[in-house]
Amino acid sequence: MKSMENFFNPHSVAIFASMKEGKTGYEIVKNMVEGRFKGNIYPVSQSDGQIFGVSINKDFKNLEIDLAIIAIPGQFIPLLLEDLGSKGVKSAVIISAGFSEVGNIKEEKEIKKIAKKHRMRIIGPNCAGIMNTECNLFASIEVRALFGETAF
């Protein structure tokens, strides 16, 4: 199960999303910070500044990323995955919706093709994120789970 390790015990998580209050990225970073994630948190967005005391990155090329959390418009996801795969990122969670559940088979097939090319594992698209209370990973839009030995 080594290939799943970065999903449930990452040392660094990059969140690709809008960091505006009320948006998915904002809520995920909030959950990660307030949940006391033990690793590095990298918000990646076109925004400037900080969010919950964490600097927002406009570029991810120099970041060491174990896990990518993606909540951007679907049409941009294949290009982002290609860039992440070329950088060596092996694990991604796609929260974004708008794929096969609404008949958009083409982009979902493109995601699978890119994942296979880069030997990347993907959870999603159209999911709520992931949690692991063991390492305080709350990369989700859901209410944080209580601390303990639970993964979601």
CSV table of C-alpha atoms in Angstrom, one decimal:
chain,number,residue,atom,x,y,z
A,1,MET,CA,0.0,0.0,0.0
A,2,LYS,CA,3.0,2.3,-0.3
A,3,SER,CA,1.3,4.1,-3.2
A,4,MET,CA,-1.5,5.3,-0.9
A,5,GLU,CA,0.8,6.5,1.9
A,6,ASN,CA,0.8,10.2,0.7
A,7,PHE,CA,-3.0,10.3,0.9
A,8,PHE,CA,-3.2,9.4,4.5
A,9,ASN,CA,0.2,10.4,5.9
A,10,PRO,CA,1.6,13.3,3.8
A,11,HIS,CA,4.4,15.5,5.0
A,12,SER,CA,3.2,18.4,2.8
A,13,VAL,CA,-0.1,19.3,1.2
A,14,ALA,CA,-0.7,21.9,-1.5
A,15,ILE,CA,-4.2,23.3,-1.9
A,16,PHE,CA,-5.0,24.5,-5.4
A,17,ALA,CA,-8.2,26.6,-5.1
A,18,SER,CA,-9.6,30.1,-4.5
A,19,MET,CA,-8.5,31.3,-1.0
A,20,LYS,CA,-11.4,33.9,-0.7
A,21,GLU,CA,-13.5,33.6,2.4
A,22,GLY,CA,-16.3,31.1,1.9
A,23,LYS,CA,-14.6,29.3,-1.0
A,24,THR,CA,-13.5,25.7,-0.9
A,25,GLY,CA,-9.8,26.5,-0.6
A,26,TYR,CA,-10.4,28.9,2.3
A,27,GLU,CA,-12.4,26.2,4.2
A,28,ILE,CA,-9.7,23.5,3.5
A,29,VAL,CA,-6.9,25.7,4.7
A,30,LYS,CA,-8.9,26.6,7.7
A,31,ASN,CA,-9.5,23.0,8.5
A,32,MET,CA,-5.9,22.1,8.0
A,33,VAL,CA,-4.6,25.0,10.3
A,34,GLU,CA,-7.3,24.7,13.0
A,35,GLY,CA,-6.9,20.9,12.9
A,36,ARG,CA,-3.1,21.3,13.6
A,37,PHE,CA,-1.8,19.4,10.5
A,38,LYS,CA,1.7,18.2,11.4
A,39,GLY,CA,3.2,18.9,8.0
A,40,ASN,CA,3.6,21.8,5.6
A,41,ILE,CA,0.5,23.5,4.2
A,42,TYR,CA,0.9,25.2,0.8
A,43,PRO,CA,-2.1,27.3,-0.3
A,44,VAL,CA,-1.6,27.9,-4.1
A,45,SER,CA,-3.7,30.6,-5.7
A,46,GLN,CA,-3.5,33.8,-7.6
A,47,SER,CA,-4.2,35.7,-4.4
A,48,ASP,CA,-1.6,37.6,-2.5
A,49,GLY,CA,-0.9,37.5,1.2
A,50,GLN,CA,-1.6,35.0,3.9
A,51,ILE,CA,-4.5,32.8,5.0
A,52,PHE,CA,-4.7,31.7,8.6
A,53,GLY,CA,-1.1,32.7,9.0
A,54,VAL,CA,0.1,30.7,6.1
A,55,SER,CA,1.6,32.4,3.0
A,56,ILE,CA,-0.2,32.0,-0.3
A,57,ASN,CA,1.9,30.7,-3.1
A,58,LYS,CA,1.3,31.9,-6.7
A,59,ASP,CA,3.7,29.2,-8.0
A,60,PHE,CA,4.3,25.6,-6.9
A,61,LYS,CA,7.3,24.7,-8.9
A,62,ASN,CA,9.7,25.0,-5.9
A,63,LEU,CA,7.4,23.4,-3.4
A,64,GLU,CA,7.9,19.8,-2.2
A,65,ILE,CA,4.4,18.4,-2.5
A,66,ASP,CA,3.3,15.0,-1.2
A,67,LEU,CA,-0.4,15.5,-1.8
A,68,ALA,CA,-2.3,18.0,-4.0
A,69,ILE,CA,-5.8,19.0,-3.1
A,70,ILE,CA,-7.5,20.4,-6.2
A,71,ALA,CA,-10.6,22.6,-6.2
A,72,ILE,CA,-10.4,24.6,-9.4
A,73,PRO,CA,-12.6,24.8,-12.5
A,74,GLY,CA,-12.6,21.5,-14.3
A,75,GLN,CA,-11.2,22.7,-17.6
A,76,PHE,CA,-7.9,23.7,-15.9
A,77,ILE,CA,-7.4,20.4,-14.1
A,78,PRO,CA,-5.7,18.4,-16.9
A,79,LEU,CA,-3.0,21.0,-17.4
A,80,LEU,CA,-2.5,21.3,-13.6
A,81,LEU,CA,-2.2,17.5,-13.3
A,82,GLU,CA,0.3,17.4,-16.2
A,83,ASP,CA,2.4,20.0,-14.4
A,84,LEU,CA,2.1,18.2,-11.1
A,85,GLY,CA,3.0,14.8,-12.7
A,86,SER,CA,6.0,16.3,-14.4
A,87,LYS,CA,7.2,17.6,-11.1
A,88,GLY,CA,6.9,14.1,-9.6
A,89,VAL,CA,3.7,14.5,-7.5
A,90,LYS,CA,2.1,11.1,-7.1
A,91,SER,CA,-1.1,11.8,-5.1
A,92,ALA,CA,-4.0,14.2,-5.8
A,93,VAL,CA,-7.5,14.7,-4.6
A,94,ILE,CA,-9.9,16.3,-7.0
A,95,ILE,CA,-12.7,18.0,-5.2
A,96,SER,CA,-14.0,19.8,-8.3
A,97,ALA,CA,-17.2,18.5,-9.9
A,98,GLY,CA,-18.5,18.6,-13.4
A,99,PHE,CA,-17.1,15.4,-15.0
A,100,SER,CA,-18.8,12.1,-15.8
A,101,GLU,CA,-21.6,12.8,-13.2
A,102,VAL,CA,-22.8,15.5,-15.7
A,103,GLY,CA,-21.8,13.7,-18.9
A,104,ASN,CA,-18.3,15.2,-19.2
A,105,ILE,CA,-16.6,12.0,-20.0
A,106,LYS,CA,-13.9,13.6,-22.2
A,107,GLU,CA,-12.1,15.5,-19.4
A,108,GLU,CA,-12.5,12.6,-17.0
A,109,LYS,CA,-10.8,10.3,-19.5
A,110,GLU,CA,-8.0,12.9,-19.9
A,111,ILE,CA,-7.5,12.9,-16.2
A,112,LYS,CA,-7.1,9.1,-16.2
A,113,LYS,CA,-4.7,9.3,-19.1
A,114,ILE,CA,-2.5,11.8,-17.3
A,115,ALA,CA,-2.6,9.9,-14.1
A,116,LYS,CA,-1.5,6.7,-15.8
A,117,LYS,CA,1.2,8.5,-17.7
A,118,HIS,CA,2.7,9.9,-14.5
A,119,ARG,CA,1.8,6.9,-12.3
A,120,MET,CA,-0.2,9.2,-10.2
A,121,ARG,CA,-3.0,8.1,-7.8
A,122,ILE,CA,-6.1,10.2,-7.8
A,123,ILE,CA,-9.1,10.3,-5.5
A,124,GLY,CA,-12.1,12.0,-7.1
A,125,PRO,CA,-13.2,14.0,-9.0
A,126,ASN,CA,-16.3,15.3,-7.2
A,127,CYS,CA,-15.4,14.3,-3.7
A,128,ALA,CA,-15.4,15.9,-0.3
A,129,GLY,CA,-11.7,15.5,0.3
A,130,ILE,CA,-9.9,13.3,2.8
A,131,MET,CA,-9.2,13.1,6.5
A,132,ASN,CA,-6.9,11.2,8.8
A,133,THR,CA,-7.1,12.1,12.5
A,134,GLU,CA,-3.9,10.2,13.2
A,135,CYS,CA,-1.8,12.9,11.6
A,136,ASN,CA,-4.3,15.7,11.9
A,137,LEU,CA,-5.0,15.7,8.1
A,138,PHE,CA,-8.3,17.5,7.5
A,139,ALA,CA,-8.1,18.2,3.7
A,140,SER,CA,-11.8,18.4,3.3
A,141,ILE,CA,-14.7,20.7,3.1
A,142,GLU,CA,-16.6,18.6,5.7
A,143,VAL,CA,-16.7,19.2,9.4
A,144,ARG,CA,-13.5,18.1,11.1
A,145,ALA,CA,-13.7,14.7,12.7
A,146,LEU,CA,-12.7,14.3,16.3
A,147,PHE,CA,-9.1,13.3,17.0
A,148,GLY,CA,-8.4,9.6,17.2
A,149,GLU,CA,-7.8,6.7,14.9
A,150,THR,CA,-10.2,7.4,12.0
A,151,ALA,CA,-9.5,8.0,8.3
A,152,PHE,CA,-12.1,9.2,5.8
